[in-house]
Amino acid sequence: MKKKTVTSGSSPVASIFSQWIARQQKLLATTPPTTPNATGSDYRILLQQSFSLSDRIAAAQPVENAQVYRRAGQLMPSEVATKDMLGGHAWLLHLIELSAAAVTKSAAVALDSGGTIAAPKMVLISTLPQDGTELTRHLSHDQEQHVDILELASLDPFGWDTIGDAPNDATNDITKRDLLSHNLTLSDLRSLYEYLRQPQSEASNRRQPTIVIWQSLTPLIQFHGFQKTLKFLRALPGLQVWITPISCLTPFQHAALEDAANCLLQVQNGHATFLKQGVREPGNVQRETIMYELRAVRDETDGAVFHRVVEGAEVSGKPEVEDITDQETLRKAMDALDVGKAISSSNTGIATKLTTNASDRNTSRGPQPKMKLQLEEETKIEKSSSKLQQRPRIYMDDDDPEFNDLDEEDPDDDLDI
């Protein structure tokens, strides 16, 4: 297993979509046209996010000595918790963007080939009661043309208000695939299965590389149960993206989803852990730690704010680090950390002190603490000298009464007083 940390360069997730589409197109090109359901190997990506109560409490809890985290270039616990909660939805939008870019590029190549290469398609399934177009607002116009949005729960999740069959005068304009898309609900898995297996064009009798992205598996699991939902997901062809909160399922259910998936993307502790199985070589398993940051983007149409993932950041959401050149500010910060106090060790007889070097004040991260070792004897001498300097002293003048008393007691001045 290979393990590395991704800090720059192209996205390792984007290569999955492009490699899988190219492999599917190659397999479909060598398949006889008489085989309508010819397809290659399927691939599944599992995205796990955290929205637990502990994260929400940590996100709302104030942090003391925030300047310490700033100088160290680290995120505060509240920022890490906020990033984990917002990172799941941001990574979903990021996967949609990467998938749409790969589909758009491959569709252009398929169009230039004159039909010899199968054009891929992308299906975005919205399972939450909201407008599915909110998931594609960050896409370009060309990318939106290659994305089919299925809203299973926004209008009629139980299928009570289906439109039924189309009128007789419109049957020539509405295909079977269009009818299925209008009647799809969260409760009807069979119709959804038939829709995903239908070719995009009625003139084509061959399967196309299909990428299916689920907005959330939680409503599907709550409606049909875990075992039935997992069986349905495993039966679907193509490349799928599953997203589920960690706190909504049991460890056994998470283990079952992880075993069924080929790629695991877990957003936790301020970074994304990426564990994938090779698309071309299934025996090649690779693990990566993706450092990323979240950037807030405001939509120009309605002013809504959503977060986008930017891969390759060393520290996610790293704030600007202030240069500390004021000695008073430095002293207060050091007192808050108690780093100016000596740490003595009775076993080794060595006392450790932290001192600061004035030459480091011009650095970008402020003065750095320096370690200075002193012997115990030197420390004792230093302490004794400081005590002698702090001892009160008595001064006598010639006209002091005490001085006159001494003269009366020793008039001959032969005593050493």
Coordinates of C-alpha atoms in Angstrom, one line a residue:
M1 CA 0.0 0.0 0.0
K2 CA 1.4 3.4 -1.0
K3 CA 1.0 6.3 1.4
K4 CA 1.7 9.9 0.7
T5 CA 0.5 13.4 1.5
V6 CA -0.9 15.5 -1.4
T7 CA -0.1 19.2 -1.0
S8 CA 0.0 20.5 -4.6
G9 CA -0.6 19.5 -8.2
S10 CA -3.6 17.9 -9.8
S11 CA -6.4 16.4 -7.8
P12 CA -6.0 12.6 -7.2
V13 CA -9.8 12.3 -7.1
A14 CA -10.2 13.7 -10.6
S15 CA -8.1 10.9 -12.1
I16 CA -10.6 8.4 -11.0
F17 CA -13.4 9.9 -13.2
S18 CA -11.2 10.3 -16.2
Q19 CA -9.6 6.9 -16.0
W20 CA -12.9 5.1 -15.4
I21 CA -14.6 6.9 -18.4
A22 CA -11.7 6.0 -20.7
R23 CA -11.7 2.4 -19.6
Q24 CA -15.5 2.1 -20.1
Q25 CA -15.3 3.6 -23.6
K26 CA -12.6 1.2 -24.6
L27 CA -14.6 -1.8 -23.3
L28 CA -17.7 -0.6 -25.0
A29 CA -15.9 -0.1 -28.3
T30 CA -14.7 -3.7 -28.4
T31 CA -18.1 -5.1 -27.4
P32 CA -20.4 -6.4 -30.2
P33 CA -23.3 -4.0 -31.0
T34 CA -25.8 -6.9 -30.4
T35 CA -25.0 -6.8 -26.7
P36 CA -27.1 -3.9 -25.3
N37 CA -26.0 -4.1 -21.7
A38 CA -22.3 -4.5 -22.2
T39 CA -20.4 -2.8 -19.5
G40 CA -17.1 -2.9 -17.8
S41 CA -16.3 -3.1 -14.1
D42 CA -18.2 -0.8 -11.7
Y43 CA -16.7 1.6 -9.3
R44 CA -18.0 3.1 -6.1
I45 CA -16.8 6.1 -4.0
L46 CA -17.9 6.4 -0.4
L47 CA -17.7 9.9 1.1
Q48 CA -18.0 10.0 4.9
Q49 CA -18.6 13.2 6.9
S50 CA -19.1 14.1 10.5
F51 CA -22.0 16.1 11.9
S52 CA -22.0 14.9 15.5
L53 CA -23.0 16.7 18.6
S54 CA -19.4 16.9 19.9
D55 CA -18.3 18.6 16.7
R56 CA -21.1 21.2 17.0
I57 CA -20.2 21.8 20.6
A58 CA -16.5 22.2 19.8
A59 CA -17.4 24.6 17.0
A60 CA -19.3 26.9 19.3
Q61 CA -16.9 26.7 22.2
P62 CA -14.5 29.7 22.6
V63 CA -10.8 29.0 22.6
E64 CA -8.3 30.6 25.0
N65 CA -4.9 31.8 23.8
A66 CA -5.9 31.8 20.2
Q67 CA -2.8 33.6 19.3
V68 CA -0.7 30.6 20.2
Y69 CA -2.5 28.6 17.4
R70 CA -1.9 31.4 15.0
R71 CA 1.8 31.6 15.6
A72 CA 2.1 27.8 15.3
G73 CA 0.3 27.8 12.0
Q74 CA -2.4 25.4 13.4
L75 CA -6.2 25.5 13.4
M76 CA -8.0 26.0 16.6
P77 CA -10.3 23.1 17.8
S78 CA -13.4 25.2 16.9
E79 CA -12.1 25.8 13.4
V80 CA -11.3 22.1 12.9
A81 CA -14.9 21.1 14.0
T82 CA -16.5 23.7 11.8
K83 CA -14.4 22.5 8.9
D84 CA -15.4 18.9 9.4
M85 CA -19.1 19.9 9.5
L86 CA -19.0 22.0 6.3
G87 CA -16.4 19.8 4.6
G88 CA -18.9 17.0 3.7
H89 CA -21.2 19.2 1.6
A90 CA -18.2 21.1 0.2
W91 CA -16.6 17.8 -0.9
L92 CA -19.8 16.7 -2.5
L93 CA -19.9 19.9 -4.6
H94 CA -16.2 19.3 -5.4
L95 CA -16.9 15.7 -6.6
I96 CA -19.8 17.0 -8.7
E97 CA -17.5 19.6 -10.3
L98 CA -14.7 17.1 -11.0
S99 CA -17.2 14.5 -12.5
A100 CA -18.9 17.1 -14.7
A101 CA -15.6 18.3 -16.0
A102 CA -14.5 14.8 -16.9
V103 CA -17.9 14.0 -18.6
T104 CA -17.8 17.3 -20.6
K105 CA -14.3 16.7 -21.8
S106 CA -15.0 13.1 -22.8
A107 CA -18.3 14.0 -24.5
A108 CA -16.5 16.5 -26.7
V109 CA -14.1 13.8 -27.8
A110 CA -16.9 11.4 -28.4
L111 CA -18.7 14.0 -30.6
D112 CA -15.6 14.5 -32.7
S113 CA -15.2 10.7 -33.2
G114 CA -18.5 10.5 -35.2
G115 CA -20.2 8.0 -32.9
T116 CA -17.4 5.5 -32.6
I117 CA -16.8 6.4 -29.0
A118 CA -19.7 6.2 -26.5
A119 CA -20.5 9.6 -24.9
P120 CA -20.7 9.4 -21.1
K121 CA -23.6 10.7 -19.0
M122 CA -23.9 12.0 -15.4
V123 CA -26.9 11.6 -13.2
L124 CA -27.3 13.7 -10.0
I125 CA -29.9 12.2 -7.6
S126 CA -31.3 14.7 -5.0
T127 CA -32.7 12.8 -2.0
L128 CA -33.3 15.8 0.3
P129 CA -36.3 18.2 0.2
Q130 CA -34.6 21.0 -1.7
D131 CA -34.0 22.2 -5.2
G132 CA -31.5 20.0 -6.9
T133 CA -30.2 22.8 -9.0
E134 CA -28.4 24.2 -5.9
L135 CA -25.9 21.4 -6.3
T136 CA -25.0 22.5 -9.8
R137 CA -24.9 26.3 -9.3
H138 CA -21.1 26.3 -9.3
L139 CA -20.8 24.5 -12.7
S140 CA -20.3 26.2 -16.0
H141 CA -23.0 26.3 -18.7
D142 CA -21.4 23.6 -20.7
Q143 CA -21.0 21.3 -17.7
E144 CA -24.7 21.7 -16.7
Q145 CA -25.8 20.5 -20.2
H146 CA -24.3 17.0 -19.4
V147 CA -25.9 16.6 -15.9
D148 CA -29.3 15.0 -15.4
I149 CA -30.9 16.0 -12.1
L150 CA -33.4 13.6 -10.5
E151 CA -35.4 15.0 -7.5
L152 CA -36.7 12.1 -5.5
A153 CA -37.9 14.0 -2.4
S154 CA -38.4 17.6 -3.2
L155 CA -42.0 17.5 -4.5
D156 CA -43.5 14.0 -4.1
P157 CA -41.3 11.6 -2.2
F158 CA -44.1 8.9 -1.8
G159 CA -45.4 9.1 -5.3
W160 CA -48.9 10.2 -4.4
D161 CA -49.1 13.0 -7.0
T162 CA -47.5 11.4 -10.1
I163 CA -48.4 12.8 -13.4
G164 CA -49.3 9.4 -14.9
D165 CA -49.0 8.6 -18.6
A166 CA -48.6 11.4 -21.1
P167 CA -51.4 12.4 -23.4
N168 CA -51.9 10.6 -26.7
D169 CA -50.9 13.6 -28.7
A170 CA -47.6 14.0 -26.9
T171 CA -46.4 10.4 -26.9
N172 CA -44.3 11.1 -30.0
D173 CA -42.4 13.9 -28.2
I174 CA -41.9 12.3 -24.8
T175 CA -39.7 9.2 -24.7
K176 CA -39.9 6.4 -22.2
R177 CA -36.9 7.8 -20.4
D178 CA -38.6 11.2 -20.0
L179 CA -41.7 9.5 -18.5
L180 CA -39.5 7.6 -16.0
S181 CA -37.7 10.8 -14.9
H182 CA -41.1 12.5 -14.2
N183 CA -42.5 9.6 -12.2
L184 CA -39.4 8.8 -10.1
T185 CA -39.9 8.9 -6.3
L186 CA -38.0 7.9 -3.3
S187 CA -40.2 4.9 -2.7
D188 CA -40.0 3.4 -6.2
L189 CA -36.6 1.8 -6.5
R190 CA -37.6 -0.4 -9.5
S191 CA -38.4 2.6 -11.7
L192 CA -35.2 4.3 -10.7
Y193 CA -33.2 1.1 -11.6
E194 CA -34.9 1.0 -15.0
Y195 CA -34.2 4.7 -15.6
L196 CA -30.5 4.4 -14.8
R197 CA -30.2 1.4 -17.2
Q198 CA -31.9 3.2 -20.1
P199 CA -29.7 4.6 -22.9
Q200 CA -29.6 8.3 -23.2
S201 CA -30.8 8.2 -26.8
E202 CA -33.5 5.9 -28.1
A203 CA -31.6 5.4 -31.3
S204 CA -28.7 3.9 -29.4
N205 CA -29.0 0.4 -28.2
R206 CA -25.8 0.3 -26.2
R207 CA -25.0 1.2 -22.7
Q208 CA -23.1 4.4 -21.9
P209 CA -20.6 5.1 -19.2
T210 CA -22.8 6.5 -16.4
I211 CA -21.7 8.4 -13.3
V212 CA -24.4 8.5 -10.5
I213 CA -23.9 10.9 -7.6
W214 CA -26.2 10.6 -4.6
Q215 CA -26.8 13.7 -2.5
S216 CA -27.3 11.6 0.6
L217 CA -28.0 7.9 1.4
T218 CA -29.6 8.7 4.7
P219 CA -33.2 9.3 3.4
L220 CA -32.9 6.1 1.2
I221 CA -31.8 4.0 4.2
Q222 CA -34.5 5.5 6.5
F223 CA -37.2 4.6 3.9
H224 CA -36.1 1.2 2.8
G225 CA -33.7 0.0 5.5
F226 CA -30.0 -0.6 5.2
Q227 CA -29.9 -4.1 3.8
K228 CA -32.4 -3.4 1.0
T229 CA -30.7 -0.1 0.1
L230 CA -27.2 -1.7 0.0
K231 CA -28.5 -4.5 -2.2
F232 CA -30.0 -1.9 -4.6
L233 CA -26.8 0.2 -4.7
R234 CA -24.7 -2.8 -5.5
A235 CA -27.0 -3.8 -8.4
L236 CA -26.7 -0.4 -10.1
P237 CA -24.1 -0.2 -12.9
G238 CA -21.5 2.5 -13.5
L239 CA -19.6 4.7 -11.2
Q240 CA -21.4 5.8 -8.1
V241 CA -20.6 8.4 -5.4
W242 CA -22.2 7.7 -2.0
I243 CA -22.3 10.2 0.9
T244 CA -23.4 9.5 4.4
P245 CA -22.8 11.0 7.8
I246 CA -20.7 9.0 10.2
S247 CA -23.1 9.4 13.1
C248 CA -26.2 8.1 11.3
L249 CA -25.1 4.5 10.9
T250 CA -23.7 1.8 13.1
P251 CA -20.1 0.7 12.8
F252 CA -21.3 -2.6 11.2
Q253 CA -23.2 -0.7 8.6
H254 CA -20.3 1.6 7.8
A255 CA -18.1 -1.5 7.5
A256 CA -20.5 -3.0 5.0
L257 CA -20.5 0.2 2.9
E258 CA -16.7 0.4 3.0
D259 CA -16.4 -3.2 1.9
A260 CA -18.8 -2.5 -1.1
A261 CA -16.9 0.7 -2.1
N262 CA -13.7 0.9 -4.1
C263 CA -12.7 4.3 -2.8
L264 CA -13.1 5.8 0.6
L265 CA -12.9 9.5 1.2
Q266 CA -13.3 10.5 4.9
V267 CA -13.5 14.1 6.0
Q268 CA -12.3 14.3 9.6
N269 CA -9.8 16.2 11.8
G270 CA -9.4 19.0 9.3
H271 CA -8.2 17.0 6.4
A272 CA -9.4 14.3 4.0
T273 CA -8.2 10.7 4.1
F274 CA -8.3 9.2 0.7
L275 CA -8.1 5.4 0.3
K276 CA -8.6 4.1 -3.2
Q277 CA -8.4 1.0 -5.3
G278 CA -6.9 1.4 -8.7
V279 CA -9.3 1.8 -11.7
R280 CA -7.0 0.1 -14.2
E281 CA -5.2 -2.2 -11.7
P282 CA -7.6 -3.2 -8.9
G283 CA -4.8 -4.8 -6.9
N284 CA -3.1 -1.4 -6.5
V285 CA -4.3 0.2 -3.3
Q286 CA -3.2 3.7 -2.5
R287 CA -3.7 5.9 0.6
E288 CA -3.3 9.7 0.6
T289 CA -3.9 12.5 3.0
I290 CA -5.4 15.5 1.1
M291 CA -4.8 18.9 2.7
Y292 CA -7.5 21.3 1.6
E293 CA -9.1 24.6 2.6
L294 CA -12.7 25.9 2.4
R295 CA -13.4 29.1 0.6
A296 CA -16.7 30.9 0.9
V297 CA -18.2 31.8 -2.4
R298 CA -21.3 34.0 -2.8
D299 CA -23.7 33.3 -5.6
E300 CA -24.4 36.3 -7.8
T301 CA -28.1 35.4 -8.5
D302 CA -29.5 35.0 -5.0
G303 CA -26.6 36.0 -2.8
A304 CA -26.4 32.5 -1.2
V305 CA -23.0 31.5 0.3
F306 CA -21.5 28.1 -0.2
H307 CA -18.1 26.7 0.4
R308 CA -15.7 25.2 -2.2
V309 CA -12.8 22.9 -1.7
V310 CA -9.4 24.0 -2.7
E311 CA -6.9 21.1 -2.6
G312 CA -3.2 21.4 -2.0
A313 CA -3.2 23.8 1.1
E314 CA -0.6 23.0 3.7
V315 CA -2.9 24.2 6.5
S316 CA -6.6 24.4 5.8
G317 CA -8.1 27.8 6.4
K318 CA -4.8 29.0 7.8
P319 CA -5.3 32.6 9.1
E320 CA -2.8 35.4 8.6
V321 CA 0.1 35.1 11.1
E322 CA 0.9 38.4 12.8
D323 CA 4.5 39.4 13.3
I324 CA 5.1 40.0 17.0
T325 CA 7.9 42.6 17.4
D326 CA 6.6 44.4 20.5
Q327 CA 8.4 43.1 23.6
E328 CA 5.4 43.7 25.8
T329 CA 3.1 41.6 23.6
L330 CA 5.7 38.9 23.6
R331 CA 6.0 38.9 27.4
K332 CA 2.2 38.6 27.8
A333 CA 2.1 35.7 25.4
M334 CA 5.0 33.9 27.1
D335 CA 3.4 34.5 30.6
A336 CA 0.1 33.0 29.3
L337 CA 2.0 29.8 28.3
D338 CA 4.3 29.8 31.3
V339 CA 7.2 29.2 29.1
G340 CA 9.3 31.8 30.8
K341 CA 9.5 29.7 34.0
A342 CA 12.4 27.4 34.6
I343 CA 11.7 23.6 34.6
S344 CA 14.0 22.0 37.1
S345 CA 14.8 18.3 37.3
S346 CA 15.9 16.8 40.6
N347 CA 17.0 13.5 39.1
T348 CA 19.5 14.8 36.6
G349 CA 20.6 17.9 38.4
I350 CA 20.0 20.1 35.4
A351 CA 17.6 23.0 35.1
T352 CA 16.1 23.9 31.8
K353 CA 15.3 27.5 30.9
L354 CA 13.6 29.0 27.9
T355 CA 15.1 32.2 26.6
T356 CA 14.3 34.2 23.6
N357 CA 16.8 35.4 21.1
A358 CA 16.4 39.1 20.1
S359 CA 17.8 38.4 16.6
D360 CA 14.7 36.3 15.8
R361 CA 12.3 39.2 16.1
N362 CA 12.5 40.0 12.4
T363 CA 11.3 36.5 11.4
S364 CA 7.8 36.1 10.0
R365 CA 6.6 34.0 12.9
G366 CA 8.0 36.1 15.7
P367 CA 10.7 35.3 18.2
Q368 CA 11.3 31.6 18.7
P369 CA 12.1 30.2 22.2
K370 CA 15.7 29.0 22.7
M371 CA 16.7 26.2 25.0
K372 CA 19.5 27.0 27.5
L373 CA 20.9 24.3 29.8
Q374 CA 22.6 25.3 33.1
L375 CA 24.2 23.2 35.8
E376 CA 22.6 22.9 39.2
E377 CA 25.6 24.5 40.9
E378 CA 25.5 27.5 38.7
T379 CA 21.8 27.9 39.4
K380 CA 22.5 27.7 43.2
I381 CA 25.2 30.3 42.9
E382 CA 23.0 32.5 40.8
K383 CA 20.2 32.2 43.4
S384 CA 22.5 33.0 46.3
S385 CA 23.9 36.0 44.6
S386 CA 20.4 37.3 43.9
K387 CA 19.5 36.8 47.6
L388 CA 22.6 38.8 48.7
Q389 CA 21.7 41.6 46.4
Q390 CA 18.2 41.7 47.7
R391 CA 19.4 41.7 51.5
P392 CA 18.6 45.0 53.2
R393 CA 21.7 47.2 54.2
I394 CA 22.1 49.6 57.2
Y395 CA 24.0 52.9 56.8
M396 CA 25.1 55.0 59.8
D397 CA 26.1 58.7 59.9
D398 CA 28.3 60.5 62.5
D399 CA 25.3 62.2 64.1
D400 CA 23.2 59.1 64.5
P401 CA 22.2 58.4 68.2
E402 CA 23.4 54.8 67.8
F403 CA 26.9 56.1 66.9
N404 CA 27.0 58.4 70.0
D405 CA 26.0 55.5 72.2
L406 CA 29.0 53.5 71.0
D407 CA 31.3 56.3 71.8
E408 CA 30.1 56.4 75.4
E409 CA 30.6 52.7 75.8
D410 CA 34.1 52.8 74.4
P411 CA 35.6 56.1 75.4
D412 CA 39.2 54.9 74.9
D413 CA 38.4 53.5 71.4
D414 CA 40.2 50.3 72.1
L415 CA 37.3 47.9 71.4
D416 CA 36.5 46.6 68.0
I417 CA 32.8 47.2 67.6

